[in-house]
XYZ file of N, CA and C in Angstrom:
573
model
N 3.663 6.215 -0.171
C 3.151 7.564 -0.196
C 2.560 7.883 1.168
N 2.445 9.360 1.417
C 1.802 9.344 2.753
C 1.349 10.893 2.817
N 0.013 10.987 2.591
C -1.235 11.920 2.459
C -1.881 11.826 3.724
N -1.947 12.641 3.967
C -2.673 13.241 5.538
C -2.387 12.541 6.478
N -1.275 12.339 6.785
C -1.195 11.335 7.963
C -0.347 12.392 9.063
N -1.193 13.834 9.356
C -0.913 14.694 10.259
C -0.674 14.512 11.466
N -1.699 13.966 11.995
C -1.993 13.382 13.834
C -1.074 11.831 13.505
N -0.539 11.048 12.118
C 0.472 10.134 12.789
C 1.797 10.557 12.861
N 1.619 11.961 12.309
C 3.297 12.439 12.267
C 3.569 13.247 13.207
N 2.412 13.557 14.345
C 2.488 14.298 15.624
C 3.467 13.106 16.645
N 3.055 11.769 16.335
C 3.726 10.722 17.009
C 5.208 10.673 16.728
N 6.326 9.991 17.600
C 7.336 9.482 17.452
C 7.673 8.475 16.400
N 6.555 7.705 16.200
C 6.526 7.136 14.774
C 5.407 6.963 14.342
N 5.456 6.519 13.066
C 3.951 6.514 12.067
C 3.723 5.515 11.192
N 2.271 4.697 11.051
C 2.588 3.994 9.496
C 3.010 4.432 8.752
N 3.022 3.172 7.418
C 3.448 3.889 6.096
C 2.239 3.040 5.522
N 1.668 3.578 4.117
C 1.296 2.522 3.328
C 2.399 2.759 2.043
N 2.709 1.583 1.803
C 3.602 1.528 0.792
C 2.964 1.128 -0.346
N 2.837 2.514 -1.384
C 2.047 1.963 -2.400
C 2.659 2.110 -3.731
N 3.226 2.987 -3.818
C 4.250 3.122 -5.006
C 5.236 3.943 -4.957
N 6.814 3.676 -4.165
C 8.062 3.868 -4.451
C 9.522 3.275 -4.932
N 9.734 3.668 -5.746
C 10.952 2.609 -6.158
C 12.107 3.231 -5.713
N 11.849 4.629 -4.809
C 13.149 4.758 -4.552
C 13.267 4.651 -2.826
N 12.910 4.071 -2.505
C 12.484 4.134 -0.912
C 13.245 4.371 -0.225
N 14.879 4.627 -0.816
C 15.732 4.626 0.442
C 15.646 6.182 0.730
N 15.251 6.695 -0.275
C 15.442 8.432 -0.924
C 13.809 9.175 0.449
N 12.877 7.741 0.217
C 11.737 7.929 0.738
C 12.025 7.913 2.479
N 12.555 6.805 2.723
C 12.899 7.301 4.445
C 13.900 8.251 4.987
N 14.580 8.404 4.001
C 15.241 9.800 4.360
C 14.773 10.923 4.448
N 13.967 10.951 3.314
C 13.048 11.847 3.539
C 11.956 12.348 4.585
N 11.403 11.445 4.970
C 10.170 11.195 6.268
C 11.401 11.477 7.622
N 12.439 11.214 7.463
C 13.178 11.446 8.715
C 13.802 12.688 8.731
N 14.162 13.199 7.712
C 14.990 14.188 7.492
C 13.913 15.630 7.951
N 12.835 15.378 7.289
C 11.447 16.196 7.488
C 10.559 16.299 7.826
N 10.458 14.941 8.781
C 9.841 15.427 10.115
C 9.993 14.608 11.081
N 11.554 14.486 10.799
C 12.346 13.559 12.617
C 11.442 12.724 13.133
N 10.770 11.982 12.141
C 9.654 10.510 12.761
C 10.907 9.569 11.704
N 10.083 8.433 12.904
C 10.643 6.688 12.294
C 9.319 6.314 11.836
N 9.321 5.223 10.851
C 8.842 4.864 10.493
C 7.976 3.097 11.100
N 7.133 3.032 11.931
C 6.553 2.108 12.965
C 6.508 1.032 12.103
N 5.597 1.272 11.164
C 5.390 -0.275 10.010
C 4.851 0.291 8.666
N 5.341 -0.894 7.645
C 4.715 -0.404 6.692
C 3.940 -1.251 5.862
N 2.455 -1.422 5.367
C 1.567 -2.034 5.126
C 1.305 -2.454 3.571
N 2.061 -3.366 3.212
C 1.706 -3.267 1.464
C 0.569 -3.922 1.287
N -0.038 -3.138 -0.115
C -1.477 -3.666 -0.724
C -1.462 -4.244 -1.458
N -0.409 -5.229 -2.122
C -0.539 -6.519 -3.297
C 0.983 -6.294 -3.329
N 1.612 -7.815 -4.062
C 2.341 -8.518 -4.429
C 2.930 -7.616 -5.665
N 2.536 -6.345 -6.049
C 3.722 -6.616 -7.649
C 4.568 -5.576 -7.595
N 5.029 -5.649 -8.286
C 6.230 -5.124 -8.279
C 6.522 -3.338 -7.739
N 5.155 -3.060 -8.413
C 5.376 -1.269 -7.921
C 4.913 -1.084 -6.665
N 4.420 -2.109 -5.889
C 4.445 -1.815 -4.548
C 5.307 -2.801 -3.559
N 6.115 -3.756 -4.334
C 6.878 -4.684 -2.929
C 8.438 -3.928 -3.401
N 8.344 -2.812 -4.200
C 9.709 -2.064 -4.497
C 10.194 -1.557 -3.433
N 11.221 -1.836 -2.964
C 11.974 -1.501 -1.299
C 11.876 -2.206 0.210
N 10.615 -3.375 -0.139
C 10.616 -4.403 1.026
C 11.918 -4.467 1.588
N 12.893 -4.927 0.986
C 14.021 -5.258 1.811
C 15.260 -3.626 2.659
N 14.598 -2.876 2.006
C 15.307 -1.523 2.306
C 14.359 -1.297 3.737
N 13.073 -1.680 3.884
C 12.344 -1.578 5.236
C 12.884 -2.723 6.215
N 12.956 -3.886 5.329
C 13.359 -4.940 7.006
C 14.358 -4.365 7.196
N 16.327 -3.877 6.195
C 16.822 -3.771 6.491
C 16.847 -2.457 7.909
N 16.072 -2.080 8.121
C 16.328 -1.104 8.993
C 15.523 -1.453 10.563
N 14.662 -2.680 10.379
C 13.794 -3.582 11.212
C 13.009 -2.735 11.473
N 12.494 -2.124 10.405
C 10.873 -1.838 9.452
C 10.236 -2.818 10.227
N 8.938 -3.346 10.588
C 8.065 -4.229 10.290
C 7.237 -4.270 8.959
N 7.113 -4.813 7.889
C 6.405 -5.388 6.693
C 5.338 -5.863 6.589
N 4.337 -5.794 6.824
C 2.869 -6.390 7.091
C 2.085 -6.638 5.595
N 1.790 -7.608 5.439
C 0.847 -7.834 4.240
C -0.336 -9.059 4.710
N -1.090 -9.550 3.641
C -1.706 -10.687 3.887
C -0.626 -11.556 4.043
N -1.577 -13.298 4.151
C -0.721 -14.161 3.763
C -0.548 -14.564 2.292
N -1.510 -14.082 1.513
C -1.336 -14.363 0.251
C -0.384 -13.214 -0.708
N -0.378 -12.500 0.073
C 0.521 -11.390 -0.718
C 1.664 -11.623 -0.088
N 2.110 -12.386 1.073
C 3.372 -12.794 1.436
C 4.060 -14.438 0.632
N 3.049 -14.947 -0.069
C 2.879 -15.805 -0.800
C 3.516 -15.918 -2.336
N 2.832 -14.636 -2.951
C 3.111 -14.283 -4.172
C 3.992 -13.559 -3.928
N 4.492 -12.758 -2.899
C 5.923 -12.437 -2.733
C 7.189 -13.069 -2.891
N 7.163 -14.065 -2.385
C 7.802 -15.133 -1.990
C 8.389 -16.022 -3.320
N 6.882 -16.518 -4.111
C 7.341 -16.523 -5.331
C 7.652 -16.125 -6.823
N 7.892 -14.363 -6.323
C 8.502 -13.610 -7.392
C 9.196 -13.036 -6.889
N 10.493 -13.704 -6.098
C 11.351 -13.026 -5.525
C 11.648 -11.564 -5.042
N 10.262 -11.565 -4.289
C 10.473 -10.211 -3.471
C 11.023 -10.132 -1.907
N 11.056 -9.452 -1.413
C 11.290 -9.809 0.090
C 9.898 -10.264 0.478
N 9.982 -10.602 1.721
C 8.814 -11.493 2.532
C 8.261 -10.703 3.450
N 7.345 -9.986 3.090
C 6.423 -9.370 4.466
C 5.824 -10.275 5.940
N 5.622 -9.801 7.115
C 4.747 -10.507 7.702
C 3.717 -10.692 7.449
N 2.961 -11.746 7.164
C 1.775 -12.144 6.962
C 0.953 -11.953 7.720
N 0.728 -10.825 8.531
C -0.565 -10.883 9.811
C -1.613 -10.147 9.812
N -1.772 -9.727 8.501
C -3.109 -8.695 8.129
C -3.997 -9.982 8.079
N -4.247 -10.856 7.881
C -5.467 -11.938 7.585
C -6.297 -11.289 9.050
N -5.316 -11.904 9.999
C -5.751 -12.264 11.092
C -5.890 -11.054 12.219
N -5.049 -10.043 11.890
C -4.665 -8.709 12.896
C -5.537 -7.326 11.642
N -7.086 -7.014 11.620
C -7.327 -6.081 10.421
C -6.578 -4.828 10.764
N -6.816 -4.685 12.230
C -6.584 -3.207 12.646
C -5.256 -3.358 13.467
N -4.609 -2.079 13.218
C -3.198 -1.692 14.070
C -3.353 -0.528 14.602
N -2.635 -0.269 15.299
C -2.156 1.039 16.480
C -0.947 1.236 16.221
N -0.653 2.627 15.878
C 0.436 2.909 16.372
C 0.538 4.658 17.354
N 0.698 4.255 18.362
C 0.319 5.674 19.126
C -1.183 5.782 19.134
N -1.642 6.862 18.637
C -3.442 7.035 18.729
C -3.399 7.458 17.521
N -2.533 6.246 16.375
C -2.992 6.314 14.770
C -3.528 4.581 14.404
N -5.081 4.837 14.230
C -5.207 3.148 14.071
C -5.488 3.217 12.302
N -5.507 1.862 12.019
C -5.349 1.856 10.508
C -6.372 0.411 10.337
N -6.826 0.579 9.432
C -7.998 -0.703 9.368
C -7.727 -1.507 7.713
N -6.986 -2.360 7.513
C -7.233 -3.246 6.395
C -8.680 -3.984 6.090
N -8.578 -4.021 4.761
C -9.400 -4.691 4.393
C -9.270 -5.214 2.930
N -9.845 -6.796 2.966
C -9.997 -7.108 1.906
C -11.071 -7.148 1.153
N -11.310 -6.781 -0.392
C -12.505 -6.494 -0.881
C -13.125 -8.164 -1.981
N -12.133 -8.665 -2.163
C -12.248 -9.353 -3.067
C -11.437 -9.185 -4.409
N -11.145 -10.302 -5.423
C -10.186 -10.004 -6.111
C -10.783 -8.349 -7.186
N -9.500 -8.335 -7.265
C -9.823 -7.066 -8.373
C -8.508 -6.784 -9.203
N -7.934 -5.865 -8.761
C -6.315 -5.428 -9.681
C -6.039 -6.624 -9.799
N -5.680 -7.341 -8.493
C -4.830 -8.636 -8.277
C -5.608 -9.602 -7.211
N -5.271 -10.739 -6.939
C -5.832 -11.592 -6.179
C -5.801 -11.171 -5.028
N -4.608 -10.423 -4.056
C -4.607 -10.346 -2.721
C -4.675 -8.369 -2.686
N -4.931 -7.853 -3.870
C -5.350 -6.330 -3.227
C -6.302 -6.327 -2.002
N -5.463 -5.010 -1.223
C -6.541 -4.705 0.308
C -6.469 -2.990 0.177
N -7.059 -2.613 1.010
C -7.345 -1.386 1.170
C -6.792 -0.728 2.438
N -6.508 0.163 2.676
C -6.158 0.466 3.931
C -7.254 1.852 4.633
N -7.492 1.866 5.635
C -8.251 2.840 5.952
C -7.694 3.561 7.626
N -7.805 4.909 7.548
C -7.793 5.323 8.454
C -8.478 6.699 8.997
N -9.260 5.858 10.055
C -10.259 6.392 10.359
C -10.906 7.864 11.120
N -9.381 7.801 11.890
C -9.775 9.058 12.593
C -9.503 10.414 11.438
N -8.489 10.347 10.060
C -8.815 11.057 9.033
C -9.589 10.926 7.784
N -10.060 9.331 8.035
C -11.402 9.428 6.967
C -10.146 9.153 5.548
N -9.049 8.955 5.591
C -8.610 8.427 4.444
C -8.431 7.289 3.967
N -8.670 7.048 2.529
C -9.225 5.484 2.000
C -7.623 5.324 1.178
N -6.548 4.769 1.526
C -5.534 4.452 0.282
C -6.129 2.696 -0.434
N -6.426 2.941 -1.576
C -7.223 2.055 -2.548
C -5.743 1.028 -2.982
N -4.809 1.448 -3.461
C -3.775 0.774 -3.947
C -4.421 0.644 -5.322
N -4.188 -0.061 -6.277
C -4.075 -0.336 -7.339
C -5.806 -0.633 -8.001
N -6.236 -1.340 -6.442
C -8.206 -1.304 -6.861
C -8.446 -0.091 -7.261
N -8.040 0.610 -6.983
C -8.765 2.300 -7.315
C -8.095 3.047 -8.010
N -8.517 3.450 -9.547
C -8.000 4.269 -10.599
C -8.187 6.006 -10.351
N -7.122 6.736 -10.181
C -7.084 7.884 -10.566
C -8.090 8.620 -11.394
N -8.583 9.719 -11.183
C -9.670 10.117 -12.226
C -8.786 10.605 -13.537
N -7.978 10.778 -14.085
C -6.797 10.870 -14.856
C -6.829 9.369 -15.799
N -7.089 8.090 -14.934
C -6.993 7.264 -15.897
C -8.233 6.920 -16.403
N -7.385 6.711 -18.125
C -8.708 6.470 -18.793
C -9.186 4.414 -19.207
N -8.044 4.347 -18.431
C -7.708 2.319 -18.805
C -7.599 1.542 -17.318
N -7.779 0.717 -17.658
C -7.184 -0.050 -15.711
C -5.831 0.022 -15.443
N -5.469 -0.261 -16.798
C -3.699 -0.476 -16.519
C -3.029 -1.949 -16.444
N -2.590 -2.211 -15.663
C -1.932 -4.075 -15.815
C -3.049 -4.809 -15.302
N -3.463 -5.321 -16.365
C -4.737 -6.421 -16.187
C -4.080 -7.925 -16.188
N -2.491 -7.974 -15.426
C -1.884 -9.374 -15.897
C -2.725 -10.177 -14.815
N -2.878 -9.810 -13.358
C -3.674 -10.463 -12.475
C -4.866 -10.472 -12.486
N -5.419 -9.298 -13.071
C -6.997 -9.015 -12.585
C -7.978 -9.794 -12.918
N -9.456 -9.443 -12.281
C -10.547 -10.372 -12.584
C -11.122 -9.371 -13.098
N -11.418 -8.870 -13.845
C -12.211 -8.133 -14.479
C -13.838 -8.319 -14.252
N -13.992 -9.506 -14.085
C -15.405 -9.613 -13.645
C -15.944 -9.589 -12.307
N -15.110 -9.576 -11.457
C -15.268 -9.834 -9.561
C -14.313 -8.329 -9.490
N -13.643 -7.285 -9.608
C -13.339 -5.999 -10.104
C -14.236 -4.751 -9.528
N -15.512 -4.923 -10.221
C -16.438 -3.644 -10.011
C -17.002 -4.342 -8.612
N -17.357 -5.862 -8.635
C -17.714 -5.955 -7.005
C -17.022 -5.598 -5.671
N -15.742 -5.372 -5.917
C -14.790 -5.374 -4.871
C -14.766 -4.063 -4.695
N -15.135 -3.185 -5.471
C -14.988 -1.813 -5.590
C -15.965 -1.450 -4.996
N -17.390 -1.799 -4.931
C -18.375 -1.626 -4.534
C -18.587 -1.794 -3.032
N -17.972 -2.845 -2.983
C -17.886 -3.093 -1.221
C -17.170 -2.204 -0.558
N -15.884 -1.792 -1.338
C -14.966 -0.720 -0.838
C -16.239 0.108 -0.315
N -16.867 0.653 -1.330
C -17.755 2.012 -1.243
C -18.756 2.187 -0.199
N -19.125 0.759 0.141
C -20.705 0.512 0.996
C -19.818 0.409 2.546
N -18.467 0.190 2.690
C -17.929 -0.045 3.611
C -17.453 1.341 4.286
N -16.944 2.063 2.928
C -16.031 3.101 3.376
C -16.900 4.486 2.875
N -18.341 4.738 2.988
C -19.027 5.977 2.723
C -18.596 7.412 3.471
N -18.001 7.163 4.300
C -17.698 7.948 4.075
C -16.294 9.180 4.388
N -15.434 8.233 3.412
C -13.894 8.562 3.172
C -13.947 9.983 2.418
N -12.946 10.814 2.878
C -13.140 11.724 2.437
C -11.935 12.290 1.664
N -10.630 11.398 1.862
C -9.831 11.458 0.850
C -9.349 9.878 0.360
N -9.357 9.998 -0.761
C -9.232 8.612 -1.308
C -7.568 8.407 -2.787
N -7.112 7.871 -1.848
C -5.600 7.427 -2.629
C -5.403 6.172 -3.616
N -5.430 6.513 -4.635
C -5.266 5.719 -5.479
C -3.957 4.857 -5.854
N -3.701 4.125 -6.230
C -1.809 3.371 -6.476
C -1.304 4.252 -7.590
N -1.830 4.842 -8.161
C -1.245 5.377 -9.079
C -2.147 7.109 -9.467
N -1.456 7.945 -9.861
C -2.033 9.075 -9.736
C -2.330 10.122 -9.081
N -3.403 11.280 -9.298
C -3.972 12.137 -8.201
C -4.874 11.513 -7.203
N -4.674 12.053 -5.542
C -5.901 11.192 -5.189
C -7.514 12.527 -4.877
N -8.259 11.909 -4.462
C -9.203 12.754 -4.889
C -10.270 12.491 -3.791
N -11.494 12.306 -4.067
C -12.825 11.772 -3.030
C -13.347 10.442 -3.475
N -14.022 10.197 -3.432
C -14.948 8.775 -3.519
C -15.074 8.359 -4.958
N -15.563 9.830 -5.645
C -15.335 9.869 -7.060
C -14.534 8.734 -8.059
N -13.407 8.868 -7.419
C -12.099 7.623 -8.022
C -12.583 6.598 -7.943
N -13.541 6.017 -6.643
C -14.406 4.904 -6.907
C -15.153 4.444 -8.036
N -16.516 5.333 -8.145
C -17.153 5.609 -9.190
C -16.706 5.442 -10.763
N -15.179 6.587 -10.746
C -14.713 6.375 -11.932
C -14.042 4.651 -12.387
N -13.292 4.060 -11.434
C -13.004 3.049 -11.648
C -14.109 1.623 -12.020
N -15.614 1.980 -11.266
C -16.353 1.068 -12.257
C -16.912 1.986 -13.394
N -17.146 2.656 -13.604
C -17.290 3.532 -14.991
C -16.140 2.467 -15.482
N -14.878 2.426 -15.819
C -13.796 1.800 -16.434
C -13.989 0.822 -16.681
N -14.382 0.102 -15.706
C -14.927 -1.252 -15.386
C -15.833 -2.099 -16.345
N -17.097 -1.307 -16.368
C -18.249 -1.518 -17.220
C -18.215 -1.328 -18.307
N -16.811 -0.289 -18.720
C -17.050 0.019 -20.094
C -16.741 -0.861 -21.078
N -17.397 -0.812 -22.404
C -16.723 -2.211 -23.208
C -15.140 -1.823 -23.637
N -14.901 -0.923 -23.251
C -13.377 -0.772 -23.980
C -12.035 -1.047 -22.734
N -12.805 -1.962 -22.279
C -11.715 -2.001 -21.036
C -11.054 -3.512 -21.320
């Protein structure tokens, strides 16, 4: 998906965060077709399936793929394509005068969810840590920690005060709010 990324689409090319497409080939045609940019790199936020959907449609085009090493890990062994592993060690990227800041919060959706941030528009893409105000459930709790969850979320918040649009993996995205709502979810006993 790609929400406000105005000043990276002024550039010759731009990140991506790849957070949920399954049709991706439909997706770079698109980004090229409509606004004659390439696509520089694209940054996935966990291992499953609704976000490593089209890895290999990005190398094939010599995409760069960036993830952790642990999400290049659990890639690896659920036969997805293989991202570069250099978010551990590389948080922040450039591309042109668009920088992008990873981060990891601690487990939550999944073991290797990160966050992506970018700063000069103040947008937070959450990936899968961060529920839509629309949802009323977490959703696939096959990885999650439910108990280390609302902490990771929290750090998001104390880190990123002040994001001013915030993208969720799934859904509308909204403000900080989606934070909030997701430990509301969190805490509740019906989760």
């Amino acid at each position: 998906m790609v929400f406000g990324l105005s000043n990276a689409i002024r550039q010759k090319r731009f990140p991506l965060i790849h957070q949920s497409q399954p049709q991706t080939e439909e997706l770079i045609q698109s980004i090229q077709a409509k606004f004659q940019k390439q696509i520089g790199f694209v940054i996935l936020t966990h291992a499953h399936d609704d976000r490593m959907a089209g890895v290999s449609s990005f190398q094939k085009r010599k995409i760069p793929v960036y993830s952790t090493q642990l999400t290049a890990k659990l890639a690896k062994e659920n036969g997805y394509g293989i991202p570069s592993p250099i978010l551990d060690i590389q948080t922040r990227l450039s591309l042109g005068n668009v920088s992008v800041e990873v981060f990891y919060p601690g487990h939550g959706h999944s073991p290797d969810n990160i966050v992506v941030w970018l700063p000069d528009t103040h947008i937070l893409f959450g990936g899968c840590l961060v529920k839509a105000l629309e949802a009323e459930d977490l959703g696939n709790l096959r990885d999650a920690n439910v108990m280390e969850w609302e902490s990771a979320v929290k750090r998001v918040l104390t880190r990123y005060p002040d994001a001013e649009v915030v993208v969720p993996g799934h859904g509308n995205w909204g403000k900080l709010d989606l934070l909030r709502h997701t430990i509301r979810l969190l805490v509740s006993p019906n989760h």
